[in-house]
Tab-separated table of N, CA and C in Angstrom:
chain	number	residue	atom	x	y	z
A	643	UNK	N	33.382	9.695	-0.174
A	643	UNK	CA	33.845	8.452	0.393
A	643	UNK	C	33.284	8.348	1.807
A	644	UNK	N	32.937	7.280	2.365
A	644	UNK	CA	32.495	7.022	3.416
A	644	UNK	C	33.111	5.841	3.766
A	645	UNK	N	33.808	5.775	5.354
A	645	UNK	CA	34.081	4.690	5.683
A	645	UNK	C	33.803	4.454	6.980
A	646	UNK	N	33.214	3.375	7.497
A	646	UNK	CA	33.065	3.530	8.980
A	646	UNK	C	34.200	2.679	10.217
A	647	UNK	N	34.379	2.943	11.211
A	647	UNK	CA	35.415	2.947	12.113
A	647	UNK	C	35.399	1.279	11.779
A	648	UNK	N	34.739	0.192	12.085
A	648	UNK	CA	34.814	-1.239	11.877
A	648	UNK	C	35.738	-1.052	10.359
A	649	UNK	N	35.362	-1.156	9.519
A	649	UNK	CA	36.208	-1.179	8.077
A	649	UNK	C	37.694	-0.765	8.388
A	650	UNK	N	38.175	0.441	9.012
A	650	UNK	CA	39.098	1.143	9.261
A	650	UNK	C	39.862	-0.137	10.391
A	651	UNK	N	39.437	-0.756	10.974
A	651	UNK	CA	39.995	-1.078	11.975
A	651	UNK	C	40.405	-2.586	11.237
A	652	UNK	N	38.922	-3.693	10.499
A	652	UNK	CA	39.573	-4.234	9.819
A	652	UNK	C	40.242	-4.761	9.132
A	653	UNK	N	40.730	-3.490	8.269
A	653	UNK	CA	41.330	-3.285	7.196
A	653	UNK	C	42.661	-3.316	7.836
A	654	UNK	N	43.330	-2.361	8.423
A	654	UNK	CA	44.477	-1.666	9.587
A	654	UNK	C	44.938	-2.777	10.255
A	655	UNK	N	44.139	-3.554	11.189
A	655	UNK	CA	44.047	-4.771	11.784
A	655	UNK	C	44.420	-3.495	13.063
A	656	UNK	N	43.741	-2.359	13.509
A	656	UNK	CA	44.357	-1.911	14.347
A	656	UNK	C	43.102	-1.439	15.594
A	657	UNK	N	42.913	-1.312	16.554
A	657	UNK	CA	42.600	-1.453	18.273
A	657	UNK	C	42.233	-0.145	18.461
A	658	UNK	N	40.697	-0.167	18.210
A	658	UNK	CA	39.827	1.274	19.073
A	658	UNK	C	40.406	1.716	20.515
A	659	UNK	N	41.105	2.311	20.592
A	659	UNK	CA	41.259	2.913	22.382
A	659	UNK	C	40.134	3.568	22.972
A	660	UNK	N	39.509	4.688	21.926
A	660	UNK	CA	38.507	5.443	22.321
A	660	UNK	C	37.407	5.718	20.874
A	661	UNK	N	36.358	6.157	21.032
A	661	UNK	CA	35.212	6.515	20.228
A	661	UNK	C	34.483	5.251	19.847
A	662	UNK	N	33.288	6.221	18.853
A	662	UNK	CA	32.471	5.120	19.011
A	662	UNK	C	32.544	4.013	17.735
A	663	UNK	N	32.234	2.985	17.909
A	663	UNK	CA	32.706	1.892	16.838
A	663	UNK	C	31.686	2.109	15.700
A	664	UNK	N	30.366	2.522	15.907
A	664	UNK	CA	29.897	2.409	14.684
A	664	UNK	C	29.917	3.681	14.370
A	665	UNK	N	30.625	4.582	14.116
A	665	UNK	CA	30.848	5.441	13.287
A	665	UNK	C	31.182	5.536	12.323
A	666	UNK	N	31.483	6.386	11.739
A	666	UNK	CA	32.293	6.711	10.148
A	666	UNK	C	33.167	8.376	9.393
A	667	UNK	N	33.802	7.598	8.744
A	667	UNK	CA	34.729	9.144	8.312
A	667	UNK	C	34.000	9.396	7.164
A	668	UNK	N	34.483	10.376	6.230
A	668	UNK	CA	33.885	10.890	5.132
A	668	UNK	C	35.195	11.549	4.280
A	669	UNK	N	36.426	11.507	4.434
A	669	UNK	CA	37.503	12.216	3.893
A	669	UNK	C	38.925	11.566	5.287
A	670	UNK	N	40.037	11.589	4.110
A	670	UNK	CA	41.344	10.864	4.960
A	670	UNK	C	41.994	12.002	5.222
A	671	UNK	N	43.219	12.555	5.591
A	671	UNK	CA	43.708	13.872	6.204
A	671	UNK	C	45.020	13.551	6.386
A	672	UNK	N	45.921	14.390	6.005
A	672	UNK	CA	47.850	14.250	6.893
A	672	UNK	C	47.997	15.069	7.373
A	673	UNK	N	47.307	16.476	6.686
A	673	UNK	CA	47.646	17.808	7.280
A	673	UNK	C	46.382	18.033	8.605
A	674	UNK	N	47.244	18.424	9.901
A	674	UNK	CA	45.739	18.656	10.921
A	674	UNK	C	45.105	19.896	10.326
A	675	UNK	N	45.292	21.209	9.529
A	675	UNK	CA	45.193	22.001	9.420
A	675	UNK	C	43.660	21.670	8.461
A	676	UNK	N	44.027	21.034	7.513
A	676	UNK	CA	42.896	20.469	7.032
A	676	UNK	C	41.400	19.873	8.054
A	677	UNK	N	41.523	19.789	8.943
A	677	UNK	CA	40.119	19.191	9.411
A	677	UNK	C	39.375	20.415	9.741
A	678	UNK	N	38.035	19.479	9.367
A	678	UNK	CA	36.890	20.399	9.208
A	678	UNK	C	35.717	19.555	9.868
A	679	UNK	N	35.722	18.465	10.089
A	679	UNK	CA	34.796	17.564	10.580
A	679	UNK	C	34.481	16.447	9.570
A	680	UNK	N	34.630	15.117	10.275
A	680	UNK	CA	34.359	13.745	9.736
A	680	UNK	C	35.431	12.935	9.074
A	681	UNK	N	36.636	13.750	9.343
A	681	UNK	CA	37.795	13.230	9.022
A	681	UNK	C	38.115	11.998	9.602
A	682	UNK	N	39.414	11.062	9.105
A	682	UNK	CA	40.617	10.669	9.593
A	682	UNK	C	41.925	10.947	9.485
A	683	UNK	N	42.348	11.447	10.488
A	683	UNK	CA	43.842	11.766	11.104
A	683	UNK	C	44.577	11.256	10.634
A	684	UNK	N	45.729	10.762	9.779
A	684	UNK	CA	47.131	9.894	9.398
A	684	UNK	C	48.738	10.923	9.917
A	685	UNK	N	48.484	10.540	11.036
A	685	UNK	CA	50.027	10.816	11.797
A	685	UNK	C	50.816	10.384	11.087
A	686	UNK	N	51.536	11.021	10.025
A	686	UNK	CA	52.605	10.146	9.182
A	686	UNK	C	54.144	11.234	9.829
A	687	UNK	N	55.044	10.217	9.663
A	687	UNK	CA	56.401	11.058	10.284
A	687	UNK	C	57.359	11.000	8.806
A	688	UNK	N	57.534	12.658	8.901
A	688	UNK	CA	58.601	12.720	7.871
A	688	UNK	C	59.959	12.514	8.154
A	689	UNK	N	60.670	13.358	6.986
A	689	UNK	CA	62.451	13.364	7.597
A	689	UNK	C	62.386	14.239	8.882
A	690	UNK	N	61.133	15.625	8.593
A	690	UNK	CA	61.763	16.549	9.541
A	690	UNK	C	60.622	16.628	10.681
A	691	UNK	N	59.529	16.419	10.437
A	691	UNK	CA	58.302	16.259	11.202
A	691	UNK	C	57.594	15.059	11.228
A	692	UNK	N	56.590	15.032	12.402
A	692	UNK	CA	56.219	14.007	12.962
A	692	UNK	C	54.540	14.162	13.122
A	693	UNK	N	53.777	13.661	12.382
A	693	UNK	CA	52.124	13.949	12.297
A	693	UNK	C	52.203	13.519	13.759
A	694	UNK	N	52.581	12.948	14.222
A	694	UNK	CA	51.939	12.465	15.758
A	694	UNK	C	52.329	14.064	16.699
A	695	UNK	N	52.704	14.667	16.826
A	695	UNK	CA	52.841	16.309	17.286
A	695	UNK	C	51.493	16.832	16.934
A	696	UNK	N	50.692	16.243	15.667
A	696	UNK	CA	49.615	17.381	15.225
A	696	UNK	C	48.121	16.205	15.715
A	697	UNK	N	48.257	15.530	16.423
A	697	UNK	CA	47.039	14.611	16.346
A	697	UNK	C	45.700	15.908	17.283
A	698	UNK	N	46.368	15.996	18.584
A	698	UNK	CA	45.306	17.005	19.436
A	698	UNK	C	44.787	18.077	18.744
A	699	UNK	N	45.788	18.696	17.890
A	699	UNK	CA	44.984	19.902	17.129
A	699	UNK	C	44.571	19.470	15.976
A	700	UNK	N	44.624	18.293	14.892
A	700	UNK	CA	43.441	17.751	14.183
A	700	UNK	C	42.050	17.955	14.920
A	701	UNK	N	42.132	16.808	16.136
A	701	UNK	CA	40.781	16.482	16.746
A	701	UNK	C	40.042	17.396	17.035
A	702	UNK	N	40.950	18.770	17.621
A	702	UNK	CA	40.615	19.969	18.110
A	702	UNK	C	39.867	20.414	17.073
A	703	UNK	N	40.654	21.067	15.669
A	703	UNK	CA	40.013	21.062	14.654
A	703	UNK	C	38.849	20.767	13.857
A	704	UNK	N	38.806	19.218	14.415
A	704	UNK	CA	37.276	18.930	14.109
A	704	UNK	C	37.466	17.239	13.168
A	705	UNK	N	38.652	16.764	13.035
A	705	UNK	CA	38.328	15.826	12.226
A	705	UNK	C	38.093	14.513	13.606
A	706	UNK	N	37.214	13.382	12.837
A	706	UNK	CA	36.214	12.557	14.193
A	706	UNK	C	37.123	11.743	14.496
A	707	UNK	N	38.714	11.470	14.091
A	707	UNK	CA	39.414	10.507	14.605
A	707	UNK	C	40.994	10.765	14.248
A	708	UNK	N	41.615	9.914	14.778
A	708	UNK	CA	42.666	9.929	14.539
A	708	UNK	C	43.553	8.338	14.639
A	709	UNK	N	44.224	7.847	13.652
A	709	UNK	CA	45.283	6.988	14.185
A	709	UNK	C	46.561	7.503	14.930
A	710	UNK	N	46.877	6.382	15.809
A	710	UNK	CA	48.192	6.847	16.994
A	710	UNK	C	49.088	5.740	16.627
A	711	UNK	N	50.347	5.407	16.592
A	711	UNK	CA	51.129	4.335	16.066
A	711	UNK	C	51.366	4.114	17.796
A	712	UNK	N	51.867	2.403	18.170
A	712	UNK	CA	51.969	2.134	19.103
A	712	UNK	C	52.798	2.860	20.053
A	713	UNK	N	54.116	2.716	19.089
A	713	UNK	CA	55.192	3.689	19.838
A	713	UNK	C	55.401	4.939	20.610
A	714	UNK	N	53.801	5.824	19.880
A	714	UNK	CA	54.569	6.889	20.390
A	714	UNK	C	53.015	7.204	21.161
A	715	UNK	N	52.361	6.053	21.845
A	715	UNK	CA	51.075	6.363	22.524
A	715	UNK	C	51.492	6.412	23.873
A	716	UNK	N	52.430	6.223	24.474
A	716	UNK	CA	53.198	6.620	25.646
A	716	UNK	C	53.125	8.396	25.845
A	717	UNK	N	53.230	8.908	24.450
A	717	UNK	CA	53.289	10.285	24.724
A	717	UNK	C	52.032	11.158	25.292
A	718	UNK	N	51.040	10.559	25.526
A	718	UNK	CA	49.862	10.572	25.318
A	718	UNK	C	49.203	10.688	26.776
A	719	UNK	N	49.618	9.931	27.108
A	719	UNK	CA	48.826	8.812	28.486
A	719	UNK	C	48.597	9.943	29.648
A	720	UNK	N	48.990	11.357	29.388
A	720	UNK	CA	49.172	12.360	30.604
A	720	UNK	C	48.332	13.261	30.310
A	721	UNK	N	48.311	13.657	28.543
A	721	UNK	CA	47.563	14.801	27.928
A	721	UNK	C	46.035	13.698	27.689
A	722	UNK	N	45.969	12.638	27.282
A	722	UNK	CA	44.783	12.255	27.065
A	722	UNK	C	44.418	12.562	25.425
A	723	UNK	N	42.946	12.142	24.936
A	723	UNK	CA	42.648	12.876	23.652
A	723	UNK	C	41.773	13.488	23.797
A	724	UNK	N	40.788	14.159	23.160
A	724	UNK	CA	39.534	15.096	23.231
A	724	UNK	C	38.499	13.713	23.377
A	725	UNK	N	37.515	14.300	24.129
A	725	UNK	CA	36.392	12.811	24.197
A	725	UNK	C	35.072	13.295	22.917
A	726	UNK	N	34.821	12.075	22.880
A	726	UNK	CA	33.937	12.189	21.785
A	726	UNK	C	34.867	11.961	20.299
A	727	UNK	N	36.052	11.925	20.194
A	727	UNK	CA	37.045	11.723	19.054
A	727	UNK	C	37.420	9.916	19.202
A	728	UNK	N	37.712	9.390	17.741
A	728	UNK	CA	38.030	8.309	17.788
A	728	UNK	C	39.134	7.735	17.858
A	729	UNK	N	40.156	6.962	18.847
A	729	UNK	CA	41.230	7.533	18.241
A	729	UNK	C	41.438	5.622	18.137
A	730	UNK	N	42.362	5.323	17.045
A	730	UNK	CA	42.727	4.148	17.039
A	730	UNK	C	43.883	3.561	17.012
A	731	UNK	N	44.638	2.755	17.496
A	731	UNK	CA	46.154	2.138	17.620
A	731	UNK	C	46.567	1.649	16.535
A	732	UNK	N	47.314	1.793	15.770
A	732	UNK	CA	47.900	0.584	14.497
A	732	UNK	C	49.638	0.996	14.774
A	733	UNK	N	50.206	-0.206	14.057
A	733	UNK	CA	51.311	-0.228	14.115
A	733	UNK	C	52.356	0.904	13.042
A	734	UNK	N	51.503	1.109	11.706
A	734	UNK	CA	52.675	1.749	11.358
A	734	UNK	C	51.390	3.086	10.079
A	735	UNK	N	51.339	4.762	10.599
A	735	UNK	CA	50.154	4.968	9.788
A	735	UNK	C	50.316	5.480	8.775
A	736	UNK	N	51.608	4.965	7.950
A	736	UNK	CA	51.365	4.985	6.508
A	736	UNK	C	51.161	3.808	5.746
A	737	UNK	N	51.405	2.768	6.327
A	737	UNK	CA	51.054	1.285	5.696
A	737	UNK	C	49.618	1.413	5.977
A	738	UNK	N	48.865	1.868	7.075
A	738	UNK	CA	47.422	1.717	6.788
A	738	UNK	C	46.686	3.125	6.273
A	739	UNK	N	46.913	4.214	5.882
A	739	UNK	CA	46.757	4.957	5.062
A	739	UNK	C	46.840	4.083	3.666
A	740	UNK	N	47.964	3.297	3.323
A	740	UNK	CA	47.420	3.293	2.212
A	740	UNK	C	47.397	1.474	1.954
A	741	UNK	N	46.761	0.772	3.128
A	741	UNK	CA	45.892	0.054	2.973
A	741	UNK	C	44.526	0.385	2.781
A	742	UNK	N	44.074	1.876	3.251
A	742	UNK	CA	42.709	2.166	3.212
A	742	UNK	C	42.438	2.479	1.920
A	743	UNK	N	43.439	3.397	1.235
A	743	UNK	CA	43.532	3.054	-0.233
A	743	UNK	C	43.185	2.704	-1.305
A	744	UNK	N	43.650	1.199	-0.816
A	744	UNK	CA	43.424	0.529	-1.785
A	744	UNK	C	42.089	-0.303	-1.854
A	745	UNK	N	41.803	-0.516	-0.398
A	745	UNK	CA	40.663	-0.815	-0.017
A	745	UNK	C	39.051	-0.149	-0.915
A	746	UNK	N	39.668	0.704	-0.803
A	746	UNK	CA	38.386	1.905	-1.034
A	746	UNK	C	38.677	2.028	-2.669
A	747	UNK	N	39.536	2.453	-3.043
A	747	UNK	CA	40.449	1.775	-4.997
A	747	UNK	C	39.424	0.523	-4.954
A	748	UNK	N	39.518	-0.761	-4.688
A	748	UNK	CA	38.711	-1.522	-4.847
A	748	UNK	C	37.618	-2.370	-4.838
A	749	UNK	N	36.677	-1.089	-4.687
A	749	UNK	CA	35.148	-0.681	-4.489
A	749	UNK	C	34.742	-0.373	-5.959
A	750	UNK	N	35.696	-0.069	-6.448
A	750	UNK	CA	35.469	0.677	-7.975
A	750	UNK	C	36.204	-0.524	-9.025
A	751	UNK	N	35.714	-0.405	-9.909
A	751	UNK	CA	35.762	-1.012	-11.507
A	751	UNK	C	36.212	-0.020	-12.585
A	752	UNK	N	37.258	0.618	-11.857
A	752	UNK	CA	37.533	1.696	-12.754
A	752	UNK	C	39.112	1.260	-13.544
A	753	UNK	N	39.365	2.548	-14.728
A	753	UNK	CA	40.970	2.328	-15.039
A	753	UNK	C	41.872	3.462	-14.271
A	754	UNK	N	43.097	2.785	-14.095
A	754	UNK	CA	43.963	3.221	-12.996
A	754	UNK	C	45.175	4.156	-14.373
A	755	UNK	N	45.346	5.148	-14.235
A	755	UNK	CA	46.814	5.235	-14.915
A	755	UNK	C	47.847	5.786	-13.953
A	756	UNK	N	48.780	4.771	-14.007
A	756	UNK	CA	49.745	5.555	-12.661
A	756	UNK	C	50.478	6.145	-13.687
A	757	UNK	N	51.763	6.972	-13.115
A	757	UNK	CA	52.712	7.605	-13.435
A	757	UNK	C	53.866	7.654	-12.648
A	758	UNK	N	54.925	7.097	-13.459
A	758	UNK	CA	56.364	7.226	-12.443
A	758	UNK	C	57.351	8.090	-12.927
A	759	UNK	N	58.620	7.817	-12.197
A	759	UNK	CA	60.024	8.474	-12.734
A	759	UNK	C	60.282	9.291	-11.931
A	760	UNK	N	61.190	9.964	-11.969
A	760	UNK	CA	61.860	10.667	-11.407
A	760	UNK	C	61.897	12.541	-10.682
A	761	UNK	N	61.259	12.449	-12.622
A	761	UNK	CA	60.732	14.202	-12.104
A	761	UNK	C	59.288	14.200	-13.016
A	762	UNK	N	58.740	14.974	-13.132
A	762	UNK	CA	57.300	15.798	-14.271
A	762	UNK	C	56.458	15.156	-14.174
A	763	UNK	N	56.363	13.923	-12.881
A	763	UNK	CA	54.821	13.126	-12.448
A	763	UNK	C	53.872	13.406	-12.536
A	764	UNK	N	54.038	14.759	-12.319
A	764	UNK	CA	52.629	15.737	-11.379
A	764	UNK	C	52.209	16.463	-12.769
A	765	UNK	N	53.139	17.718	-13.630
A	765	UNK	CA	53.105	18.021	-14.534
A	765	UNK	C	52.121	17.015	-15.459
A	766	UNK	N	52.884	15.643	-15.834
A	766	UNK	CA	52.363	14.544	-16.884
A	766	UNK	C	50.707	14.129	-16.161
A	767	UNK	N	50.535	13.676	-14.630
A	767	UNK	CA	49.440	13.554	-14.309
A	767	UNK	C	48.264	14.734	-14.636
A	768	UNK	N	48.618	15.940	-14.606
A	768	UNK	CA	47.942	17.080	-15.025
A	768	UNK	C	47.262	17.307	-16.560
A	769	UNK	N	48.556	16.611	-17.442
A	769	UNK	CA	48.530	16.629	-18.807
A	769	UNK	C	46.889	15.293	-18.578
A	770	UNK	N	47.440	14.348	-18.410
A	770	UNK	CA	46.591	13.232	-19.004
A	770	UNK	C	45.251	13.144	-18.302
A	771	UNK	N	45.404	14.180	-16.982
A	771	UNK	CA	43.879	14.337	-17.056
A	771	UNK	C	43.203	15.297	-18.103
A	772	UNK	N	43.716	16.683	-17.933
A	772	UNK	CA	43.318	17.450	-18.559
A	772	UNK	C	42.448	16.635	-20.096
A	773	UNK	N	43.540	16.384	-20.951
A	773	UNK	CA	42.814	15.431	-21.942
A	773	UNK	C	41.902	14.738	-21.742
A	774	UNK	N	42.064	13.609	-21.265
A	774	UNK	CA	41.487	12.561	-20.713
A	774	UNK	C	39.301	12.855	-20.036
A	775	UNK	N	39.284	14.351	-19.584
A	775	UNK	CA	38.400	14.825	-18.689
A	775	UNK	C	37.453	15.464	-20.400
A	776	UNK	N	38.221	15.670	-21.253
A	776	UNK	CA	37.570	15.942	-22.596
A	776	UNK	C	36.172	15.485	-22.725
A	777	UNK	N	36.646	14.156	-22.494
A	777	UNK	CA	35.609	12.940	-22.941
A	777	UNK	C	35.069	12.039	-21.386
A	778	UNK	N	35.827	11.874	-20.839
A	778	UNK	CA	35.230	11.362	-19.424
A	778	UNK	C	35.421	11.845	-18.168
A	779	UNK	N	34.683	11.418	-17.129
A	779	UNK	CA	34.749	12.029	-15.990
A	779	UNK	C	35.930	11.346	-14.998
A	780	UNK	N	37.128	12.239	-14.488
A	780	UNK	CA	38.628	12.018	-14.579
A	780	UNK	C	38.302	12.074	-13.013
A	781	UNK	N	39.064	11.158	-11.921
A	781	UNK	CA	39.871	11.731	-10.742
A	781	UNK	C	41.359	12.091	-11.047
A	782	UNK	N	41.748	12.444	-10.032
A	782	UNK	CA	43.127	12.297	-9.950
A	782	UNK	C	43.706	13.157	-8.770
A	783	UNK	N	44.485	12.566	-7.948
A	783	UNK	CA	45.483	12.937	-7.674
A	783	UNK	C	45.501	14.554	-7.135
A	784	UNK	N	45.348	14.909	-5.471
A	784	UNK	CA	45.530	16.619	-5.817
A	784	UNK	C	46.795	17.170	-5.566
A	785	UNK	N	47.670	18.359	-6.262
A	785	UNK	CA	48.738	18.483	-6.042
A	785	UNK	C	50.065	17.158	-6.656
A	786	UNK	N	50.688	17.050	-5.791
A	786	UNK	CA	51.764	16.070	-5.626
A	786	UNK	C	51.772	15.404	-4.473
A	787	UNK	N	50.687	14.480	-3.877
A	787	UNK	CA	50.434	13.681	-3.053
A	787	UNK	C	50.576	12.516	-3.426
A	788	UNK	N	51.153	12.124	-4.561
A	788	UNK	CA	51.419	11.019	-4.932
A	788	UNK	C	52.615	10.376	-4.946
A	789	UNK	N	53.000	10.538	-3.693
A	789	UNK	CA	54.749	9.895	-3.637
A	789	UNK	C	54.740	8.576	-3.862
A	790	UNK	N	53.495	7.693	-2.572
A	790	UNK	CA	53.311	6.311	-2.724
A	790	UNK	C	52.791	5.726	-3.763
């Protein structure tokens, strides 16, 4: 996947603070632990944690950007970000996580099979690739990242 910072920002409707505009990512990210270079950052806040705590050590890490939600860019303004990193403003970064999504979902002409309920999502998603990969070439889903 390739996306470059204009798309990201279009899409988001959200405000370069820093880096460079014509750039581009190559892979999306929640965990900072995960970056390796060419990433984007998604500060998402759980019940018990808060991705915006892990944005400096993403960048540190190596992924080329990060989103910051408005609110909590106050926290910021003293520590600064790493230069040469992109970092961009949006209002809320799980609505544009998975505006990018879908965005990028509809680049493709492909078939979608979701899976819901309650419990064995992940299990059943496992099942119907497995099959499914028999005969064609399957994405899906890694782990249980599929809450949304």
């Amino acid at each position: 996947m390739l996306i470059t910072v204009g798309e990201v920002l279009n899409v988001t409707g959200g405000e370069l603070l820093q880096g460079d505009p014509g750039g581009c990512f190559c892979r999306f990210i929640i965990d900072s632990r995960q970056a390796k270079g060419e990433e984007l950052f998604f500060p998402l806040q759980g019940e018990k944690e808060n991705g915006h705590r892990y944005i400096i050590h993403a960048l540190n890490n190596g992924a080329s950007g990060s989103l910051i939600e408005k609110r909590f860019l106050s926290d910021f303004y003293s520590a600064g970000f790493p230069g040469g990193k992109v970092v961009i403003v949006v209002d809320e970064s799980l609505r544009c996580l998975q505006e990018l999504a879908r965005y990028h979902r509809e680049k493709f002409s492909l078939p979608v099979i979701a899976v819901t309920g309650s419990n064995g999502k992940t299990t059943t998603k496992d099942f119907i690739s497995s099959v499914l990969s028999i005969r064609y070439n399957v994405f899906k889903t890694e782990g249980n990242l599929n809450n949304h």
